[in-house]
């Protein structure tokens, strides 16, 4: 099948050849790209660009029981394709122009009757206006050649325009058909008086593909918002399309775990453009994509079924709580999606946050870069309380019942009550690297040299000098406090802080829950009980060559992504 200019781009071999070129482009791109592109800033100010939303803008509407969420992402062509799906490589008729082109991606999520569907539309931004290049839904894709004009540069009420060409259909990378298309559109002042007053335009279009009947539709485009909700029965800004669970206590039985390996290279790339540790659940792997700011959610690690969401800006921190995935962004926002990629809520902060959020008593607690600690209702995103501390926060907040433990640059542990008020402050021997909540509301702090046990009123009850520096994990179990560094895993009595046992090694990460300690070194993943006895182990080269391997704890096990993009689940 000839798609354009007599060049044969159909079939598996053509798709595979372009995929190789795509990977070559992407390798160079990731090496050179450190921040998210903002192509809209470089575009000339025209009637069309005035209607485009900023990166991260979102429109939500509900019609009866159907909720539609539209998330907008702005990027240049290379980063856009690196997030995937890889079919976005077909966004331009001439792939060699991909890096120098700018795109507005529309990520649309529809929730109807418990079913969730996702689609991606790639709109090319150019000197002639806004053109629709691709429609992608799952493995199915439509490529428009030439791309029809959605908004001409000088679009205004009374304008009309027309495009025609071919629609090429793909299943994955295999071309399955081509049909002619004819597209006509016109712009008018909206009948909705509020939209008219805001300078919006109703874009009415007629689209005919092949022998099918013409499809007539009208969209309302508003300045700085893109396509907005409208029509009878529509409710804009409808919150909480779903009700994600916030998780259950971990139930780990490592003696019975078996490894399951999933190849993430089936539709490369998936993980390598990630700067933050992956998170996830028993059902899905979640990746914060570095160059686009997307969330990539792969059910069971199956990249062919991965969906995308776009919190907006760069993702600076990420955490998951049950089926809720929470991100902190460079726009000084906290954004929540469920594990299926459905947006739930967004909340603004005073400053950006780079520490992962925590879940405390049904609230998402986040500390920003100016010393502000904010609690948000985990289901609605509504602010419950916010407090400003004298010093900056240096560690992720930790829940201790209804209270929140926060460590500061002033070597203090601040204990906040359920209303965000300072209940007590403990002066520590040195700045804490990690905190944990123990029984009776007591807290434990591991600093550069000292392990300390702290009463609920802030009194330091016991101090014990440690021989390990740079503690990356601390967990208080019943009767035992366990610390982990790159050199050792050590257990202490939870009352006296006397050392009980120590296991030396080169540990890259640990995860602790349900009376179990999971650790990874250069050769294996091992499971220990609270007496320091090895109860199971599995060969793993995920940390070979000093690679910063990261364990992903879930309700029933752990996962890990190796440098060769092999995702191993133990459960």
PDB file of C-alpha atoms in Angstrom, residues 111-350:
ATOM      1  CA  UNK A 111     -15.408   6.267  32.070  1.00  0.00           C
ATOM      2  CA  UNK A 112     -18.736   4.610  31.339  1.00  0.00           C
ATOM      3  CA  UNK A 113     -20.421   1.905  33.383  1.00  0.00           C
ATOM      4  CA  UNK A 114     -17.163   0.976  35.093  1.00  0.00           C
ATOM      5  CA  UNK A 115     -15.350   0.608  31.754  1.00  0.00           C
ATOM      6  CA  UNK A 116     -12.387   2.876  31.002  1.00  0.00           C
ATOM      7  CA  UNK A 117     -11.143   3.675  27.490  1.00  0.00           C
ATOM      8  CA  UNK A 118      -8.178   5.813  26.477  1.00  0.00           C
ATOM      9  CA  UNK A 119      -7.220   7.546  23.258  1.00  0.00           C
ATOM     10  CA  UNK A 120      -4.459   9.888  22.115  1.00  0.00           C
ATOM     11  CA  UNK A 121      -4.804  12.512  19.389  1.00  0.00           C
ATOM     12  CA  UNK A 122      -1.656  14.184  18.083  1.00  0.00           C
ATOM     13  CA  UNK A 123      -2.179  17.738  16.818  1.00  0.00           C
ATOM     14  CA  UNK A 124       0.751  19.243  14.917  1.00  0.00           C
ATOM     15  CA  UNK A 125       1.389  22.929  15.625  1.00  0.00           C
ATOM     16  CA  UNK A 126       2.792  24.809  12.653  1.00  0.00           C
ATOM     17  CA  UNK A 127       2.889  28.051  10.714  1.00  0.00           C
ATOM     18  CA  UNK A 128      -0.338  27.140   8.890  1.00  0.00           C
ATOM     19  CA  UNK A 129      -2.289  26.389  12.069  1.00  0.00           C
ATOM     20  CA  UNK A 130      -3.243  23.266  14.005  1.00  0.00           C
ATOM     21  CA  UNK A 131      -3.432  19.978  12.102  1.00  0.00           C
ATOM     22  CA  UNK A 132      -4.698  16.583  13.218  1.00  0.00           C
ATOM     23  CA  UNK A 133      -1.996  13.989  12.529  1.00  0.00           C
ATOM     24  CA  UNK A 134      -2.930  10.824  14.417  1.00  0.00           C
ATOM     25  CA  UNK A 135      -5.665   9.128  16.381  1.00  0.00           C
ATOM     26  CA  UNK A 136      -4.472   6.242  18.563  1.00  0.00           C
ATOM     27  CA  UNK A 137      -6.699   3.943  20.633  1.00  0.00           C
ATOM     28  CA  UNK A 138      -4.965   0.891  22.038  1.00  0.00           C
ATOM     29  CA  UNK A 139      -3.129  -0.829  19.184  1.00  0.00           C
ATOM     30  CA  UNK A 140      -5.369   0.755  16.552  1.00  0.00           C
ATOM     31  CA  UNK A 141      -4.216   3.917  14.834  1.00  0.00           C
ATOM     32  CA  UNK A 142      -5.398   6.272  12.106  1.00  0.00           C
ATOM     33  CA  UNK A 143      -2.858   8.400  10.251  1.00  0.00           C
ATOM     34  CA  UNK A 144      -4.173  11.381   8.250  1.00  0.00           C
ATOM     35  CA  UNK A 145      -2.172  12.224   5.100  1.00  0.00           C
ATOM     36  CA  UNK A 146      -2.016  15.120   4.627  1.00  0.00           C
ATOM     37  CA  UNK A 147      -3.052  16.100   8.148  1.00  0.00           C
ATOM     38  CA  UNK A 148      -6.404  17.949   7.992  1.00  0.00           C
ATOM     39  CA  UNK A 149      -6.526  21.516   9.245  1.00  0.00           C
ATOM     40  CA  UNK A 150      -8.319  21.714  12.602  1.00  0.00           C
ATOM     41  CA  UNK A 151      -7.695  25.418  13.239  1.00  0.00           C
ATOM     42  CA  UNK A 152      -6.253  27.718  10.567  1.00  0.00           C
ATOM     43  CA  UNK A 153      -3.814  30.365  11.748  1.00  0.00           C
ATOM     44  CA  UNK A 154      -6.291  33.221  11.291  1.00  0.00           C
ATOM     45  CA  UNK A 155      -9.363  31.316  12.460  1.00  0.00           C
ATOM     46  CA  UNK A 156     -12.290  33.617  13.249  1.00  0.00           C
ATOM     47  CA  UNK A 157     -16.081  33.568  13.185  1.00  0.00           C
ATOM     48  CA  UNK A 158     -17.261  33.196   9.595  1.00  0.00           C
ATOM     49  CA  UNK A 159     -14.138  31.385   8.381  1.00  0.00           C
ATOM     50  CA  UNK A 160     -14.392  28.037   6.594  1.00  0.00           C
ATOM     51  CA  UNK A 161     -11.793  25.582   5.296  1.00  0.00           C
ATOM     52  CA  UNK A 162     -11.460  22.153   3.751  1.00  0.00           C
ATOM     53  CA  UNK A 163      -8.972  19.269   3.601  1.00  0.00           C
ATOM     54  CA  UNK A 164      -8.848  15.956   1.780  1.00  0.00           C
ATOM     55  CA  UNK A 165      -6.465  13.042   1.498  1.00  0.00           C
ATOM     56  CA  UNK A 166      -6.073   9.497   2.822  1.00  0.00           C
ATOM     57  CA  UNK A 167      -6.635   7.843   6.164  1.00  0.00           C
ATOM     58  CA  UNK A 168      -4.166   5.010   6.752  1.00  0.00           C
ATOM     59  CA  UNK A 169      -5.141   2.464   9.378  1.00  0.00           C
ATOM     60  CA  UNK A 170      -2.694   0.415  11.438  1.00  0.00           C
ATOM     61  CA  UNK A 171      -2.961  -2.428  13.907  1.00  0.00           C
ATOM     62  CA  UNK A 172       0.210  -2.011  15.935  1.00  0.00           C
ATOM     63  CA  UNK A 173       2.807  -1.350  13.247  1.00  0.00           C
ATOM     64  CA  UNK A 174       1.032  -3.347  10.549  1.00  0.00           C
ATOM     65  CA  UNK A 175      -0.837  -1.360   7.908  1.00  0.00           C
ATOM     66  CA  UNK A 176      -4.321  -2.800   7.443  1.00  0.00           C
ATOM     67  CA  UNK A 177      -6.008  -0.404   5.050  1.00  0.00           C
ATOM     68  CA  UNK A 178      -6.279   3.023   3.447  1.00  0.00           C
ATOM     69  CA  UNK A 179      -9.362   5.097   2.629  1.00  0.00           C
ATOM     70  CA  UNK A 180      -9.909   8.580   1.208  1.00  0.00           C
ATOM     71  CA  UNK A 181     -11.158  11.284   3.540  1.00  0.00           C
ATOM     72  CA  UNK A 182     -12.872  14.610   3.019  1.00  0.00           C
ATOM     73  CA  UNK A 183     -12.982  17.159   5.820  1.00  0.00           C
ATOM     74  CA  UNK A 184     -14.726  20.539   5.910  1.00  0.00           C
ATOM     75  CA  UNK A 185     -15.160  22.919   8.824  1.00  0.00           C
ATOM     76  CA  UNK A 186     -16.392  26.385   9.728  1.00  0.00           C
ATOM     77  CA  UNK A 187     -16.135  28.711  12.716  1.00  0.00           C
ATOM     78  CA  UNK A 188     -18.973  30.628  14.332  1.00  0.00           C
ATOM     79  CA  UNK A 189     -19.748  32.627  17.444  1.00  0.00           C
ATOM     80  CA  UNK A 190     -21.021  30.159  20.103  1.00  0.00           C
ATOM     81  CA  UNK A 191     -24.721  30.133  20.875  1.00  0.00           C
ATOM     82  CA  UNK A 192     -23.746  29.847  24.553  1.00  0.00           C
ATOM     83  CA  UNK A 193     -23.548  33.481  25.682  1.00  0.00           C
ATOM     84  CA  UNK A 194     -20.891  32.794  28.324  1.00  0.00           C
ATOM     85  CA  UNK A 195     -18.656  31.105  25.772  1.00  0.00           C
ATOM     86  CA  UNK A 196     -19.255  33.923  23.303  1.00  0.00           C
ATOM     87  CA  UNK A 197     -18.280  36.496  25.920  1.00  0.00           C
ATOM     88  CA  UNK A 198     -15.042  34.582  26.580  1.00  0.00           C
ATOM     89  CA  UNK A 199     -14.019  34.774  22.920  1.00  0.00           C
ATOM     90  CA  UNK A 200     -14.683  31.106  22.191  1.00  0.00           C
ATOM     91  CA  UNK A 201     -15.493  29.681  18.775  1.00  0.00           C
ATOM     92  CA  UNK A 202     -17.831  26.881  17.754  1.00  0.00           C
ATOM     93  CA  UNK A 203     -16.030  24.713  15.185  1.00  0.00           C
ATOM     94  CA  UNK A 204     -18.533  22.697  13.152  1.00  0.00           C
ATOM     95  CA  UNK A 205     -17.042  20.007  10.968  1.00  0.00           C
ATOM     96  CA  UNK A 206     -18.186  17.404   8.489  1.00  0.00           C
ATOM     97  CA  UNK A 207     -15.935  14.387   8.120  1.00  0.00           C
ATOM     98  CA  UNK A 208     -16.355  11.588   5.605  1.00  0.00           C
ATOM     99  CA  UNK A 209     -14.021   8.586   5.528  1.00  0.00           C
ATOM    100  CA  UNK A 210     -14.298   6.053   2.704  1.00  0.00           C
ATOM    101  CA  UNK A 211     -17.856   4.989   1.937  1.00  0.00           C
ATOM    102  CA  UNK A 212     -19.139   5.678   5.446  1.00  0.00           C
ATOM    103  CA  UNK A 213     -21.815   8.267   6.088  1.00  0.00           C
ATOM    104  CA  UNK A 214     -20.597  11.760   6.880  1.00  0.00           C
ATOM    105  CA  UNK A 215     -19.989  12.504  10.555  1.00  0.00           C
ATOM    106  CA  UNK A 216     -21.155  15.950  11.670  1.00  0.00           C
ATOM    107  CA  UNK A 217     -20.005  17.418  14.979  1.00  0.00           C
ATOM    108  CA  UNK A 218     -19.444  20.722  16.764  1.00  0.00           C
ATOM    109  CA  UNK A 219     -16.705  21.494  19.269  1.00  0.00           C
ATOM    110  CA  UNK A 220     -16.309  24.665  21.296  1.00  0.00           C
ATOM    111  CA  UNK A 221     -12.735  25.982  21.499  1.00  0.00           C
ATOM    112  CA  UNK A 222     -11.999  28.621  24.124  1.00  0.00           C
ATOM    113  CA  UNK A 223      -8.863  30.759  24.590  1.00  0.00           C
ATOM    114  CA  UNK A 224      -6.329  28.959  26.765  1.00  0.00           C
ATOM    115  CA  UNK A 225      -8.624  25.959  27.260  1.00  0.00           C
ATOM    116  CA  UNK A 226      -8.859  24.047  24.011  1.00  0.00           C
ATOM    117  CA  UNK A 227     -12.041  22.000  23.586  1.00  0.00           C
ATOM    118  CA  UNK A 228     -14.429  22.674  26.469  1.00  0.00           C
ATOM    119  CA  UNK A 229     -17.473  20.917  27.828  1.00  0.00           C
ATOM    120  CA  UNK A 230     -20.803  21.923  26.364  1.00  0.00           C
ATOM    121  CA  UNK A 231     -24.224  20.725  25.360  1.00  0.00           C
ATOM    122  CA  UNK A 232     -27.430  19.729  27.167  1.00  0.00           C
ATOM    123  CA  UNK A 233     -26.975  17.744  30.349  1.00  0.00           C
ATOM    124  CA  UNK A 234     -23.256  18.464  30.588  1.00  0.00           C
ATOM    125  CA  UNK A 235     -21.661  19.176  33.942  1.00  0.00           C
ATOM    126  CA  UNK A 236     -18.189  20.700  33.687  1.00  0.00           C
ATOM    127  CA  UNK A 237     -15.366  20.047  36.151  1.00  0.00           C
ATOM    128  CA  UNK A 238     -17.053  16.922  37.454  1.00  0.00           C
ATOM    129  CA  UNK A 239     -14.852  15.538  40.255  1.00  0.00           C
ATOM    130  CA  UNK A 240     -13.869  11.986  41.106  1.00  0.00           C
ATOM    131  CA  UNK A 241     -14.820   9.872  38.075  1.00  0.00           C
ATOM    132  CA  UNK A 242     -13.943   6.753  40.085  1.00  0.00           C
ATOM    133  CA  UNK A 243     -13.421   5.830  43.729  1.00  0.00           C
ATOM    134  CA  UNK A 244      -9.990   4.182  43.958  1.00  0.00           C
ATOM    135  CA  UNK A 245      -9.166   2.086  46.997  1.00  0.00           C
ATOM    136  CA  UNK A 246      -6.371   3.359  49.228  1.00  0.00           C
ATOM    137  CA  UNK A 247      -4.851  -0.042  49.808  1.00  0.00           C
ATOM    138  CA  UNK A 248      -4.744  -2.688  52.501  1.00  0.00           C
ATOM    139  CA  UNK A 249      -1.900  -3.733  54.820  1.00  0.00           C
ATOM    140  CA  UNK A 250       0.736  -5.793  53.074  1.00  0.00           C
ATOM    141  CA  UNK A 251       0.418  -9.553  53.349  1.00  0.00           C
ATOM    142  CA  UNK A 252       3.845 -10.966  52.500  1.00  0.00           C
ATOM    143  CA  UNK A 253       4.739 -14.648  52.473  1.00  0.00           C
ATOM    144  CA  UNK A 254       8.180 -14.630  50.785  1.00  0.00           C
ATOM    145  CA  UNK A 255       8.730 -18.350  51.407  1.00  0.00           C
ATOM    146  CA  UNK A 256       6.060 -19.051  48.792  1.00  0.00           C
ATOM    147  CA  UNK A 257       6.933 -16.293  46.313  1.00  0.00           C
ATOM    148  CA  UNK A 258       7.806 -17.231  42.740  1.00  0.00           C
ATOM    149  CA  UNK A 259       9.422 -14.885  40.227  1.00  0.00           C
ATOM    150  CA  UNK A 260       7.496 -13.791  37.156  1.00  0.00           C
ATOM    151  CA  UNK A 261       9.530 -11.947  34.510  1.00  0.00           C
ATOM    152  CA  UNK A 262       7.943  -9.564  32.009  1.00  0.00           C
ATOM    153  CA  UNK A 263       9.888  -8.106  29.077  1.00  0.00           C
ATOM    154  CA  UNK A 264       9.355  -4.341  28.873  1.00  0.00           C
ATOM    155  CA  UNK A 265      11.136  -4.231  25.500  1.00  0.00           C
ATOM    156  CA  UNK A 266       8.196  -5.583  23.518  1.00  0.00           C
ATOM    157  CA  UNK A 267       7.305  -2.067  22.396  1.00  0.00           C
ATOM    158  CA  UNK A 268      10.412  -0.091  23.352  1.00  0.00           C
ATOM    159  CA  UNK A 269      11.112   2.160  25.035  1.00  0.00           C
ATOM    160  CA  UNK A 270       9.108   2.136  28.249  1.00  0.00           C
ATOM    161  CA  UNK A 271      11.235   2.703  31.307  1.00  0.00           C
ATOM    162  CA  UNK A 272      14.601   4.144  30.363  1.00  0.00           C
ATOM    163  CA  UNK A 273      13.340   7.747  30.207  1.00  0.00           C
ATOM    164  CA  UNK A 274      12.446   7.598  33.897  1.00  0.00           C
ATOM    165  CA  UNK A 275      14.364   9.606  36.481  1.00  0.00           C
ATOM    166  CA  UNK A 276      12.225   8.634  39.499  1.00  0.00           C
ATOM    167  CA  UNK A 277      11.762   5.217  41.107  1.00  0.00           C
ATOM    168  CA  UNK A 278       8.872   3.247  39.654  1.00  0.00           C
ATOM    169  CA  UNK A 279       5.808   2.591  41.791  1.00  0.00           C
ATOM    170  CA  UNK A 280       2.846   0.292  41.328  1.00  0.00           C
ATOM    171  CA  UNK A 281       0.456  -2.288  42.639  1.00  0.00           C
ATOM    172  CA  UNK A 282      -0.040  -6.015  42.241  1.00  0.00           C
ATOM    173  CA  UNK A 283      -1.886  -5.194  39.022  1.00  0.00           C
ATOM    174  CA  UNK A 284       0.229  -2.514  37.331  1.00  0.00           C
ATOM    175  CA  UNK A 285       3.661  -0.934  36.936  1.00  0.00           C
ATOM    176  CA  UNK A 286       3.700   2.888  37.000  1.00  0.00           C
ATOM    177  CA  UNK A 287       6.504   4.959  35.471  1.00  0.00           C
ATOM    178  CA  UNK A 288       7.034   8.721  35.686  1.00  0.00           C
ATOM    179  CA  UNK A 289       8.361   9.602  32.228  1.00  0.00           C
ATOM    180  CA  UNK A 290      11.162  12.154  32.423  1.00  0.00           C
ATOM    181  CA  UNK A 291      11.065  14.029  29.128  1.00  0.00           C
ATOM    182  CA  UNK A 292       7.300  14.373  28.704  1.00  0.00           C
ATOM    183  CA  UNK A 293       5.954  14.428  32.262  1.00  0.00           C
ATOM    184  CA  UNK A 294       3.603  11.535  31.467  1.00  0.00           C
ATOM    185  CA  UNK A 295       2.479   8.753  33.741  1.00  0.00           C
ATOM    186  CA  UNK A 296       2.867   5.409  31.979  1.00  0.00           C
ATOM    187  CA  UNK A 297       0.710   2.704  33.544  1.00  0.00           C
ATOM    188  CA  UNK A 298       1.293  -0.852  32.309  1.00  0.00           C
ATOM    189  CA  UNK A 299      -1.140  -3.524  33.591  1.00  0.00           C
ATOM    190  CA  UNK A 300       1.017  -6.420  34.758  1.00  0.00           C
ATOM    191  CA  UNK A 301       3.973  -4.755  33.063  1.00  0.00           C
ATOM    192  CA  UNK A 302       2.373  -5.389  29.642  1.00  0.00           C
ATOM    193  CA  UNK A 303       3.596  -2.388  27.652  1.00  0.00           C
ATOM    194  CA  UNK A 304       1.253  -3.192  24.758  1.00  0.00           C
ATOM    195  CA  UNK A 305      -1.639  -2.328  27.073  1.00  0.00           C
ATOM    196  CA  UNK A 306       0.043   0.675  28.724  1.00  0.00           C
ATOM    197  CA  UNK A 307      -2.021   3.836  29.100  1.00  0.00           C
ATOM    198  CA  UNK A 308      -0.849   7.401  29.590  1.00  0.00           C
ATOM    199  CA  UNK A 309      -1.921  10.267  31.797  1.00  0.00           C
ATOM    200  CA  UNK A 310      -0.439  13.771  31.966  1.00  0.00           C
ATOM    201  CA  UNK A 311      -0.357  15.563  35.345  1.00  0.00           C
ATOM    202  CA  UNK A 312       1.222  18.646  33.703  1.00  0.00           C
ATOM    203  CA  UNK A 313       4.774  19.978  33.815  1.00  0.00           C
ATOM    204  CA  UNK A 314       7.593  17.758  35.023  1.00  0.00           C
ATOM    205  CA  UNK A 315       6.893  15.049  37.603  1.00  0.00           C
ATOM    206  CA  UNK A 316       9.130  15.798  40.602  1.00  0.00           C
ATOM    207  CA  UNK A 317       7.865  13.112  43.006  1.00  0.00           C
ATOM    208  CA  UNK A 318       5.539  10.121  42.861  1.00  0.00           C
ATOM    209  CA  UNK A 319       3.876   7.708  45.277  1.00  0.00           C
ATOM    210  CA  UNK A 320       1.098   5.128  45.099  1.00  0.00           C
ATOM    211  CA  UNK A 321      -1.421   4.242  47.800  1.00  0.00           C
ATOM    212  CA  UNK A 322      -3.494   1.236  46.841  1.00  0.00           C
ATOM    213  CA  UNK A 323      -5.125   2.165  43.540  1.00  0.00           C
ATOM    214  CA  UNK A 324      -4.297   5.881  43.868  1.00  0.00           C
ATOM    215  CA  UNK A 325      -1.189   7.307  42.140  1.00  0.00           C
ATOM    216  CA  UNK A 326      -0.159  10.762  43.379  1.00  0.00           C
ATOM    217  CA  UNK A 327       2.386  13.026  41.696  1.00  0.00           C
ATOM    218  CA  UNK A 328       3.959  16.358  42.636  1.00  0.00           C
ATOM    219  CA  UNK A 329       4.767  18.510  39.611  1.00  0.00           C
ATOM    220  CA  UNK A 330       6.908  21.464  38.573  1.00  0.00           C
ATOM    221  CA  UNK A 331       3.711  23.524  38.387  1.00  0.00           C
ATOM    222  CA  UNK A 332       3.510  23.370  42.212  1.00  0.00           C
ATOM    223  CA  UNK A 333       0.555  21.022  42.043  1.00  0.00           C
ATOM    224  CA  UNK A 334      -0.344  17.634  43.475  1.00  0.00           C
ATOM    225  CA  UNK A 335      -2.274  15.485  41.000  1.00  0.00           C
ATOM    226  CA  UNK A 336      -4.010  12.160  41.609  1.00  0.00           C
ATOM    227  CA  UNK A 337      -4.948   9.463  39.085  1.00  0.00           C
ATOM    228  CA  UNK A 338      -6.256   5.986  39.697  1.00  0.00           C
ATOM    229  CA  UNK A 339      -4.314   2.905  38.642  1.00  0.00           C
ATOM    230  CA  UNK A 340      -6.266   2.822  35.349  1.00  0.00           C
ATOM    231  CA  UNK A 341      -5.026   6.296  34.403  1.00  0.00           C
ATOM    232  CA  UNK A 342      -8.245   8.143  35.274  1.00  0.00           C
ATOM    233  CA  UNK A 343      -7.675  11.636  36.697  1.00  0.00           C
ATOM    234  CA  UNK A 344      -9.172  12.109  40.181  1.00  0.00           C
ATOM    235  CA  UNK A 345      -8.188  15.536  41.480  1.00  0.00           C
ATOM    236  CA  UNK A 346      -5.606  18.316  41.502  1.00  0.00           C
ATOM    237  CA  UNK A 347      -4.525  20.638  44.310  1.00  0.00           C
ATOM    238  CA  UNK A 348      -2.208  23.627  44.294  1.00  0.00           C
ATOM    239  CA  UNK A 349       0.763  24.164  46.609  1.00  0.00           C
ATOM    240  CA  UNK A 350       2.643  27.271  47.682  1.00  0.00           C
TER     241      UNK A 350
END
